[in-house]
Coordinates of C-alpha atoms and ligand atoms in Angstrom, one line a residue:
M1 CA 0.0 0.0 0.0
K2 CA 1.1 3.5 -0.8
D3 CA 2.3 5.7 2.1
K4 CA -0.4 8.4 2.9
F5 CA 0.2 12.1 3.6
Y6 CA -2.5 14.2 5.1
I7 CA -1.8 18.0 5.2
T8 CA -4.0 20.9 6.2
T9 CA -4.0 24.6 6.2
P10 CA -6.0 26.7 8.8
I11 CA -9.5 27.3 7.7
Y12 CA -9.6 31.1 7.0
Y13 CA -12.1 33.7 8.2
P14 CA -14.1 35.0 5.3
S15 CA -14.8 38.2 7.0
N16 CA -12.8 39.9 4.2
K17 CA -11.2 38.8 0.9
L18 CA -8.3 36.6 1.6
T19 CA -4.8 38.1 1.3
L20 CA -1.2 37.3 0.4
G21 CA -0.7 36.3 4.0
N22 CA -3.4 33.5 3.8
S23 CA -2.0 32.7 0.3
Y24 CA 1.4 32.1 1.9
T25 CA 0.2 29.2 4.1
T26 CA -1.9 27.7 1.3
I27 CA 1.1 27.8 -1.1
V28 CA 3.5 26.4 1.4
C29 CA 1.1 23.4 2.0
D30 CA 0.6 23.1 -1.8
V31 CA 4.3 22.7 -2.3
L32 CA 4.5 20.0 0.4
A33 CA 1.4 18.2 -1.0
R34 CA 2.8 18.3 -4.5
F35 CA 6.2 17.1 -3.5
N36 CA 4.8 14.2 -1.6
R37 CA 2.6 13.3 -4.6
K38 CA 5.8 13.3 -6.6
L39 CA 7.3 10.9 -4.0
G40 CA 4.5 8.5 -4.9
K41 CA 2.5 9.1 -1.6
D42 CA -1.3 9.1 -1.4
V43 CA -1.8 12.8 -0.5
F44 CA -4.9 14.4 1.0
Y45 CA -4.6 18.2 1.1
L46 CA -7.4 20.0 3.0
T47 CA -8.2 23.7 3.1
G48 CA -11.4 25.7 3.8
T49 CA -13.1 28.5 5.5
D50 CA -14.2 29.2 9.1
E51 CA -17.6 30.8 8.5
H52 CA -19.3 31.3 11.9
G53 CA -19.1 34.1 14.4
Q54 CA -19.7 37.7 14.9
K55 CA -17.3 39.1 12.4
V56 CA -19.0 37.3 9.5
S57 CA -22.4 38.6 10.5
Q58 CA -21.0 42.1 10.8
A59 CA -19.3 41.9 7.4
A60 CA -22.5 40.7 5.9
A61 CA -24.6 43.5 7.5
K62 CA -22.1 46.0 6.2
A63 CA -22.5 44.6 2.7
G64 CA -26.2 44.8 3.1
V65 CA -26.8 41.1 2.6
D66 CA -27.5 38.0 4.6
E67 CA -24.7 35.8 5.9
K68 CA -25.1 33.1 3.3
T69 CA -25.1 35.5 0.3
Y70 CA -22.1 37.2 1.8
L71 CA -20.3 34.0 2.4
D72 CA -21.0 32.6 -1.0
S73 CA -19.4 35.5 -2.8
I74 CA -16.3 35.5 -0.6
I75 CA -15.9 31.7 -0.9
A76 CA -16.2 31.9 -4.8
D77 CA -13.4 34.6 -4.7
T78 CA -11.4 32.4 -2.4
K79 CA -11.7 29.3 -4.7
D80 CA -10.8 31.5 -7.7
L81 CA -7.7 32.7 -5.8
W82 CA -6.6 29.2 -5.1
A83 CA -7.2 28.3 -8.8
L84 CA -5.1 31.3 -9.8
L85 CA -2.3 30.3 -7.5
D86 CA -2.4 26.6 -8.8
I87 CA -3.4 25.2 -5.4
S88 CA -4.1 21.5 -5.7
Y89 CA -6.2 20.8 -2.7
N90 CA -8.2 17.7 -2.4
K91 CA -11.0 19.1 -0.4
F92 CA -12.4 22.5 0.5
I93 CA -14.4 22.5 3.8
R94 CA -16.8 25.1 4.8
T95 CA -17.9 25.2 8.5
T96 CA -21.4 26.0 7.3
D97 CA -21.4 22.6 5.4
E98 CA -24.2 20.6 6.9
Y99 CA -22.1 17.5 7.6
H100 CA -19.6 19.6 9.5
E101 CA -22.3 21.4 11.6
K102 CA -23.8 17.9 12.5
A103 CA -20.5 16.3 13.4
V104 CA -19.5 19.3 15.6
Q105 CA -22.8 19.1 17.5
K106 CA -22.0 15.4 18.1
I107 CA -18.5 16.2 19.2
F108 CA -19.8 18.9 21.7
T109 CA -22.5 16.5 23.0
E110 CA -19.9 13.7 23.5
L111 CA -17.5 16.0 25.3
Y112 CA -20.4 17.1 27.6
K113 CA -21.4 13.5 28.2
K114 CA -17.9 12.5 29.1
G115 CA -17.7 15.4 31.6
Y116 CA -15.3 17.5 29.8
I117 CA -17.7 20.3 29.1
Y118 CA -19.8 22.0 31.9
K119 CA -22.1 25.0 32.2
G120 CA -20.7 28.1 33.9
T121 CA -20.7 31.9 33.6
Y122 CA -18.6 33.9 31.2
K123 CA -17.5 37.3 32.4
G124 CA -16.0 40.1 30.3
W125 CA -16.1 43.5 28.9
Y126 CA -18.8 43.7 26.4
C127 CA -19.0 46.2 23.4
T128 CA -22.6 46.5 22.4
P129 CA -22.2 47.8 18.9
C130 CA -19.6 45.2 18.0
E131 CA -21.4 42.5 20.0
S132 CA -18.0 41.3 21.3
F133 CA -16.6 40.3 24.6
W134 CA -13.1 41.4 25.5
T135 CA -10.8 40.5 28.3
E136 CA -9.4 43.2 30.5
S137 CA -6.0 43.0 28.8
Q138 CA -7.4 43.3 25.3
L139 CA -9.0 46.7 26.0
I140 CA -7.2 49.8 24.7
D141 CA -7.4 52.6 27.2
G142 CA -10.4 50.8 28.8
K143 CA -12.2 51.0 25.4
C144 CA -13.1 48.4 22.8
P145 CA -10.0 47.6 20.8
D146 CA -12.0 47.3 17.5
C147 CA -14.2 50.5 17.5
G148 CA -12.8 52.5 20.5
R149 CA -16.2 52.8 22.1
E150 CA -17.2 52.4 25.7
V151 CA -17.5 48.8 27.0
K152 CA -19.4 47.4 30.0
F153 CA -18.7 44.5 32.3
Q154 CA -21.2 41.8 31.6
E155 CA -21.8 38.1 32.5
E156 CA -23.5 35.5 30.5
E157 CA -24.2 31.8 30.9
A158 CA -21.8 29.7 28.9
Y159 CA -20.3 26.2 28.4
F160 CA -16.7 25.6 29.3
F161 CA -14.2 22.9 28.1
K162 CA -12.0 21.7 31.0
L163 CA -8.7 22.6 29.5
S164 CA -7.2 23.1 32.9
E165 CA -7.1 19.3 33.3
F166 CA -4.7 18.8 30.4
G167 CA -1.5 20.6 31.4
D168 CA 0.5 17.5 32.5
R169 CA -0.6 15.4 29.6
L170 CA 0.4 18.2 27.2
L171 CA 3.8 18.5 28.9
K172 CA 4.3 14.7 28.5
L173 CA 3.3 15.0 24.8
Y174 CA 5.9 17.6 24.1
N175 CA 8.5 15.7 26.0
D176 CA 7.7 12.3 24.5
N177 CA 7.2 13.5 21.0
T178 CA 9.8 16.2 20.1
E179 CA 8.5 16.4 16.6
F180 CA 4.9 17.2 17.6
L181 CA 5.3 21.0 17.7
L182 CA 7.7 22.6 15.1
P183 CA 9.8 24.6 14.8
K184 CA 11.0 23.4 18.3
S185 CA 11.4 27.0 19.6
R186 CA 7.5 27.2 19.7
V187 CA 7.5 24.5 22.5
N188 CA 9.0 26.8 25.0
E189 CA 6.6 29.5 24.2
M190 CA 3.7 27.1 24.9
V191 CA 5.1 25.7 28.1
N192 CA 6.3 29.1 29.6
N193 CA 3.4 31.3 28.4
F194 CA 0.5 29.0 28.9
I195 CA 1.1 25.7 30.6
K196 CA 3.3 26.6 33.4
P197 CA 1.2 29.6 34.6
G198 CA -1.8 27.1 34.5
L199 CA -4.3 26.6 31.8
S200 CA -7.8 28.1 32.3
D201 CA -10.9 26.4 31.1
L202 CA -12.0 27.5 27.6
C203 CA -15.3 29.1 27.0
V204 CA -16.9 27.2 24.1
S205 CA -20.4 28.6 23.7
R206 CA -22.2 31.9 23.6
T207 CA -25.8 33.0 23.9
S208 CA -25.0 36.4 22.4
V209 CA -23.7 35.1 19.1
K210 CA -26.3 33.9 16.8
W211 CA -24.4 33.0 13.7
G212 CA -23.1 29.7 14.8
V213 CA -23.9 26.0 15.3
P214 CA -26.5 25.5 18.1
V215 CA -25.6 23.2 21.0
E216 CA -27.7 20.1 20.4
F217 CA -29.1 19.8 23.9
D218 CA -29.4 23.5 24.7
P219 CA -30.0 25.4 21.5
N220 CA -30.0 28.9 23.1
H221 CA -26.2 28.5 23.0
T222 CA -24.2 28.5 19.9
I223 CA -20.8 26.6 19.8
Y224 CA -18.1 29.2 20.0
V225 CA -15.2 29.5 17.6
W226 CA -12.4 27.1 18.1
I227 CA -14.5 24.1 19.1
D228 CA -16.4 24.6 15.8
A229 CA -13.3 25.3 13.8
L230 CA -10.6 22.9 15.0
P231 CA -12.6 19.6 14.4
N232 CA -12.8 20.6 10.6
Y233 CA -9.5 18.6 10.3
I234 CA -11.5 15.4 11.2
T235 CA -15.1 16.2 10.1
A236 CA -13.7 16.9 6.5
L237 CA -12.7 13.2 6.5
G238 CA -16.1 12.1 7.6
Y239 CA -15.6 11.8 11.3
G240 CA -19.0 12.0 13.0
S241 CA -20.8 10.9 9.8
N242 CA -22.0 7.6 8.5
D243 CA -19.0 7.2 6.1
T244 CA -15.6 7.3 7.9
T245 CA -13.6 5.8 5.0
L246 CA -11.5 8.8 4.6
F247 CA -11.0 9.3 8.3
D248 CA -9.9 5.7 8.7
K249 CA -7.4 6.1 5.8
Y250 CA -5.9 9.5 6.4
W251 CA -6.1 10.3 10.1
P252 CA -3.9 11.2 12.0
A253 CA -2.8 14.3 10.0
D254 CA 0.9 14.2 9.0
V255 CA 1.0 17.9 9.5
H256 CA -1.3 20.9 10.4
V257 CA 0.5 24.0 9.0
I258 CA -0.6 27.2 10.6
G259 CA 0.6 30.8 11.4
K260 CA 2.3 31.3 14.7
E261 CA -0.5 33.2 16.2
I262 CA -2.7 30.2 16.4
V263 CA -0.1 27.7 17.6
R264 CA -1.8 27.8 21.0
F265 CA -5.0 26.5 19.6
H266 CA -3.4 23.8 17.6
A267 CA -0.7 22.7 20.2
I268 CA -2.9 23.0 23.4
V269 CA -6.6 23.2 22.7
W270 CA -6.8 20.7 19.8
P271 CA -4.7 17.9 21.3
A272 CA -6.7 18.4 24.6
I273 CA -10.0 18.0 22.6
L274 CA -8.7 14.9 20.8
M275 CA -7.4 13.4 24.1
A276 CA -10.9 13.9 25.6
L277 CA -12.5 12.3 22.6
G278 CA -10.0 9.4 22.7
I279 CA -8.8 10.1 19.1
E280 CA -5.2 9.8 18.0
L281 CA -3.2 13.1 17.8
P282 CA -1.9 14.7 14.6
K283 CA 1.7 13.8 14.0
R284 CA 3.1 17.3 13.7
V285 CA 1.9 20.9 14.0
F286 CA 4.0 23.5 12.2
G287 CA 3.7 27.1 13.2
H288 CA 5.3 29.2 10.5
G289 CA 6.3 32.8 10.9
W290 CA 4.6 36.0 9.5
I291 CA 5.2 37.7 6.3
L292 CA 6.0 41.3 7.3
F293 CA 5.2 44.1 5.1
G294 CA 7.2 47.2 6.0
G295 CA 7.7 45.6 9.3
D296 CA 4.0 44.9 9.9
K297 CA 2.0 41.7 9.8
L298 CA 0.1 41.8 6.6
S299 CA -3.3 41.5 8.3
K300 CA -6.5 42.2 6.5
S301 CA -7.1 45.6 8.0
K302 CA -3.5 46.7 7.3
T303 CA -3.7 45.8 3.6
A304 CA -5.6 48.9 2.7
L305 CA -2.9 51.1 4.3
T306 CA 0.0 49.7 2.3
K307 CA 1.2 51.6 -0.8
E308 CA 2.6 48.7 -2.7
C309 CA 0.3 46.4 -4.5
I310 CA 0.3 43.1 -2.7
D311 CA -2.9 41.6 -4.0
P312 CA -2.2 38.2 -5.6
R313 CA -5.1 38.7 -7.8
V314 CA -3.2 41.5 -9.5
L315 CA 0.3 40.1 -9.2
V316 CA -0.4 36.6 -10.7
P317 CA -1.7 37.8 -14.1
L318 CA 1.4 40.2 -14.3
Y319 CA 4.2 37.9 -13.1
S320 CA 2.7 34.3 -12.9
A321 CA 1.7 32.1 -10.0
D322 CA 5.1 30.3 -10.3
A323 CA 6.9 33.5 -9.5
I324 CA 4.7 34.4 -6.4
R325 CA 5.0 30.9 -5.1
Y326 CA 8.7 30.7 -5.6
M327 CA 9.3 34.2 -4.0
L328 CA 7.3 33.4 -0.9
C329 CA 9.0 30.1 -0.3
R330 CA 12.4 31.4 -0.9
E331 CA 12.2 34.9 0.8
I332 CA 10.6 34.0 4.1
P333 CA 12.7 31.4 5.9
F334 CA 10.2 28.8 6.7
G335 CA 9.4 28.9 10.4
S336 CA 10.6 32.5 10.9
D337 CA 9.2 35.9 10.0
G338 CA 10.4 37.4 6.8
N339 CA 9.8 40.7 4.8
Y340 CA 7.9 41.0 1.6
S341 CA 8.6 43.8 -0.8
T342 CA 7.8 44.4 -4.3
E343 CA 11.5 45.2 -5.0
A344 CA 12.6 42.0 -3.5
F345 CA 10.0 40.1 -5.5
L346 CA 11.0 41.6 -8.8
T347 CA 14.7 41.2 -8.0
R348 CA 14.3 37.5 -7.3
F349 CA 12.2 37.2 -10.5
N350 CA 15.1 38.5 -12.6
A351 CA 17.9 37.0 -10.7
D352 CA 16.7 33.5 -9.9
L353 CA 13.9 32.7 -12.3
S354 CA 14.9 34.6 -15.4
N355 CA 18.8 34.6 -15.1
N356 CA 19.4 31.4 -13.3
F357 CA 16.7 28.8 -14.0
G358 CA 15.3 30.3 -17.2
N359 CA 18.7 31.0 -18.8
L360 CA 20.1 27.6 -18.0
V361 CA 17.2 25.9 -19.8
S362 CA 17.1 28.3 -22.7
R363 CA 20.8 28.2 -23.5
T364 CA 21.0 24.5 -23.1
F365 CA 18.0 23.9 -25.4
S366 CA 19.5 26.4 -28.0
M367 CA 22.8 24.6 -28.0
V368 CA 21.2 21.3 -28.5
K369 CA 19.2 22.8 -31.3
K370 CA 22.3 24.4 -32.9
Y371 CA 24.7 21.5 -32.7
F372 CA 22.3 18.5 -32.8
D373 CA 19.3 19.7 -34.5
G374 CA 17.4 19.6 -31.2
V375 CA 17.8 15.9 -30.7
V376 CA 18.8 14.4 -27.3
P377 CA 22.4 13.2 -27.9
E378 CA 23.2 9.6 -27.4
C379 CA 26.4 9.1 -25.4
A380 CA 28.2 6.7 -23.0
D381 CA 28.8 7.7 -19.4
S382 CA 31.6 10.2 -19.2
E383 CA 34.6 10.0 -16.9
D384 CA 35.5 13.6 -17.3
P385 CA 36.3 15.1 -13.9
D386 CA 34.1 18.1 -14.5
D387 CA 31.2 15.9 -15.3
I388 CA 31.9 13.7 -12.3
A389 CA 32.0 16.7 -10.0
L390 CA 28.7 18.0 -11.3
K391 CA 27.0 14.7 -10.9
D392 CA 28.2 14.3 -7.4
F393 CA 27.1 17.8 -6.6
V394 CA 23.6 17.2 -8.1
K395 CA 23.3 13.8 -6.2
A396 CA 24.1 15.5 -2.9
E397 CA 21.6 18.3 -3.4
V398 CA 18.9 15.9 -4.5
K399 CA 19.4 14.1 -1.1
N400 CA 19.3 17.4 0.7
V401 CA 16.1 18.5 -1.0
K402 CA 14.4 15.2 0.1
E403 CA 15.6 15.6 3.5
H404 CA 14.5 19.2 3.9
I405 CA 11.1 18.4 2.5
A406 CA 10.8 15.5 5.0
S407 CA 11.6 17.9 7.8
L408 CA 9.2 20.5 6.2
D409 CA 11.9 23.1 5.4
I410 CA 10.7 24.3 2.1
T411 CA 13.1 27.3 2.1
K412 CA 16.2 25.1 2.4
A413 CA 14.7 22.7 -0.1
V414 CA 14.3 25.4 -2.7
I415 CA 17.7 26.8 -2.0
S416 CA 19.2 23.4 -2.6
I417 CA 17.3 23.2 -5.9
F418 CA 18.7 26.5 -7.1
N419 CA 22.1 25.4 -6.1
I420 CA 21.8 22.8 -8.8
F421 CA 20.8 25.4 -11.4
T422 CA 23.6 27.6 -10.4
E423 CA 26.1 24.8 -10.4
A424 CA 25.0 23.8 -13.9
N425 CA 25.4 27.3 -15.1
T426 CA 29.0 27.4 -13.7
Y427 CA 29.7 24.1 -15.4
I428 CA 28.7 25.7 -18.7
Q429 CA 31.0 28.6 -18.2
K430 CA 33.8 26.2 -17.2
V431 CA 33.5 23.7 -20.0
Q432 CA 32.6 26.2 -22.7
P433 CA 30.5 24.0 -25.0
W434 CA 30.8 26.5 -27.8
A435 CA 34.6 26.2 -27.8
V436 CA 34.4 22.4 -27.7
A437 CA 32.2 22.6 -30.8
K438 CA 35.0 24.2 -32.7
L439 CA 37.6 21.6 -31.8
E440 CA 38.3 18.9 -34.3
G441 CA 36.7 15.7 -33.1
G442 CA 35.0 17.6 -30.3
E443 CA 31.6 16.1 -31.1
T444 CA 31.8 13.2 -28.6
R445 CA 32.7 15.6 -25.8
L446 CA 30.0 18.0 -26.9
K447 CA 27.4 15.2 -26.8
Q448 CA 28.4 14.4 -23.2
I449 CA 28.3 18.0 -22.1
L450 CA 24.9 18.7 -23.5
R451 CA 23.4 15.4 -22.5
L452 CA 24.6 15.9 -19.0
L453 CA 23.1 19.4 -18.9
L454 CA 19.8 18.1 -20.1
E455 CA 19.7 15.4 -17.4
V456 CA 20.7 18.0 -14.7
I457 CA 17.9 20.3 -16.0
R458 CA 15.5 17.3 -15.8
I459 CA 16.5 16.5 -12.2
G460 CA 16.4 20.1 -11.0
T461 CA 13.0 20.8 -12.9
E462 CA 11.4 17.7 -11.4
L463 CA 12.3 18.9 -8.0
F464 CA 11.3 22.5 -8.7
Q465 CA 7.9 21.4 -10.0
S466 CA 6.1 21.5 -6.6
F467 CA 7.2 25.2 -6.2
A468 CA 6.6 26.4 -9.8
P469 CA 4.2 23.9 -11.4
N470 CA 3.5 25.8 -14.7
A471 CA 7.0 26.6 -16.2
T472 CA 8.4 23.4 -15.0
S473 CA 5.7 21.3 -16.6
K474 CA 6.5 23.1 -19.9
V475 CA 10.1 22.2 -19.6
L476 CA 9.4 18.5 -18.7
T477 CA 7.0 18.2 -21.6
A478 CA 9.6 19.7 -23.9
L479 CA 12.0 17.1 -22.6
N480 CA 9.4 14.5 -23.7
L481 CA 8.6 13.5 -20.2
D482 CA 5.1 13.3 -18.5
P483 CA 4.9 16.1 -16.1
N484 CA 2.3 14.3 -14.0
S485 CA 4.4 11.2 -13.3
T486 CA 6.1 10.6 -10.0
F487 CA 9.8 10.9 -9.5
D488 CA 11.4 8.2 -11.6
D489 CA 15.1 7.4 -11.3
L490 CA 15.7 11.0 -10.1
E491 CA 19.4 10.5 -9.5
S492 CA 20.0 8.8 -12.8
F493 CA 21.9 10.7 -15.6
H494 CA 20.5 8.4 -18.3
Q495 CA 16.8 9.0 -18.1
L496 CA 16.0 10.9 -21.2
E497 CA 15.4 9.0 -24.4
A498 CA 18.3 9.7 -26.8
G499 CA 17.4 10.4 -30.5
K500 CA 14.1 12.2 -29.5
K501 CA 13.7 15.8 -30.6
L502 CA 13.2 18.4 -27.8
G503 CA 9.9 20.3 -27.8
E504 CA 9.8 24.1 -28.5
L505 CA 10.1 26.3 -25.4
G506 CA 9.3 30.0 -25.4
I507 CA 11.0 32.3 -22.8
L508 CA 10.0 31.0 -19.4
F509 CA 10.5 34.1 -17.3
P510 CA 11.1 37.2 -19.5
R511 CA 13.4 39.6 -17.7
L512 CA 11.7 42.6 -16.1
D513 CA 12.6 46.2 -16.0
I514 CA 12.4 46.5 -12.2
K515 CA 12.1 50.3 -12.1
A516 CA 9.2 50.3 -14.7
E517 CA 7.4 47.5 -12.9
M518 CA 7.7 49.2 -9.5
E519 CA 6.1 52.3 -11.0
K520 CA 3.4 50.4 -12.7
L521 CA 2.5 48.6 -9.5
A522 CA 2.6 51.8 -7.5
S523 CA 0.2 53.4 -9.9
L524 CA -2.4 50.6 -9.6
Ligands
LIG1 N1 -10.1 30.8 11.4 C1 -8.9 30.9 12.1 C2 -8.2 29.5 11.9 C3 -8.9 28.3 12.4 S1 -8.0 26.9 12.0 C4 -8.8 25.7 12.7 C5 -8.0 32.0 11.6 N2 -8.3 32.5 10.3 S2 -7.5 33.7 9.6 O1 -8.3 34.0 8.5 O2 -7.2 34.7 10.5 O3 -6.1 33.1 9.0 C6 -5.0 33.1 9.8 C7 -3.9 32.4 9.1 O4 -3.6 33.0 7.8 C8 -2.6 32.3 9.8 O5 -2.5 31.3 10.8 C9 -1.7 32.1 8.7 O6 -1.7 30.8 8.3 C10 -2.2 32.9 7.6 N3 -1.7 34.3 7.6 C11 -2.4 35.5 7.6 N4 -1.6 36.5 7.5 C12 -0.3 36.1 7.4 C13 0.9 36.7 7.3 N5 1.1 38.0 7.2 N6 2.0 35.9 7.3 C14 1.9 34.5 7.4 N7 0.7 34.0 7.5 C15 -0.4 34.7 7.4 O7 -7.0 32.4 12.3

């Protein structure tokens, strides 16, 4: 049986159009999903939207429509965005899907029956216009942090989840399984900030929020945010329904990828819920860093304030999904915060995609065309020291790429892939095929050189395909390979069929005039 790989993004709030920030997580997961498919695994990639709660109601009211109408338009836009970015998800879950609502009700009732949920009183500072509760520390100058208006202290009946009982079991989890929460630095944050000071029980229902899933046995209450959202990872697989085939096949998740601000919910609340239900825990939770924009988290509200165009809906048609995907994976060290800027994006486009990868492919293809009529040269294995050095280099980087992907480090993986392209370009400069072509009897050597370059391009392109699926698929097709096949003899340097003519390739990443592009983007 094939190995399985189940990967998830957070389910995003559709209280606004999704941003480059949300796209980041979705792209990163897509790279991991695609790479694991290329490895031959049976991959299930889940994404979706978190559609209940006050914010959605408010956004709908502001747009002058009901929640459902509002949500349908945002979800259509979200799916368009994922199509634009070449996201290959297997399932899109909406928490307003009927099967999810039913399963969440069941989960809530089961936790209640098992004694993990009890009725109590929720106390907090209430902002009437925003219909939101705030804790003392969230208030800004004693006022609502969202609208700046007066708040009043209020109490309401609510259900609570006994999170306080799980501290020791969570500590044991982090100790026994050092891969559970990644990067490892996040473990200390959880232990020091939340577990050591003592976990409080979590409020899991509201009577003041109407747009939500009603508690089955007490319908005045709606199930509040996290206990509705987190179970999406299992309800999407059919948990709590009549058909649990997918759940039996794919659970536990191989990795939940999330932004660092919601690690607490995924590394404390979610495992506690699963422990209470007696369900196996996910294998890994990865809390990546933030894309910073001029030093700020690119949150939805900030987007409007920024001067540079960062809307993927604008950037993709101009520069390709491949370029955005590559840039985000390469520029933000996976696991840490990183800066996005238009200039850095355009610079990487030229330096890495156009000059390095694009140029390697185009000059190799033109030399094959010029010297061998575009036909893949037949030749025996070469013992030339330059060739052996290049092959050893490539083999070592292939190994590195696989290891980095296994440890989820997509930035290091893509750097290793580009090391291959850089090394191949350096090799061209060194062996100077154009000079070899002029030597008498140089044909055999020329064949070896170009054949090796084509094989190295094949290997690098196969590896790069998960990051930049479009341009790479064109290259693989031009090499007479099936872009949809899994890795086949990746480390072999005799994979291409000799005697076959290469397909035509246009320019993959046309060089940009950075200044002109910056001006164009600023004017949009
Ligand atoms: N609905 C919750 C998640 C529930 S998961 C069971 C939520 N939604 S959200 O719309 O606010 O999305 C937050 C996620 O979007 C982050 O965790 C991260 O994955 C992604 N990002 C949003 N802005 C981002 C950056 N500026 N940088 C990196 N990731 C960003 O929280």
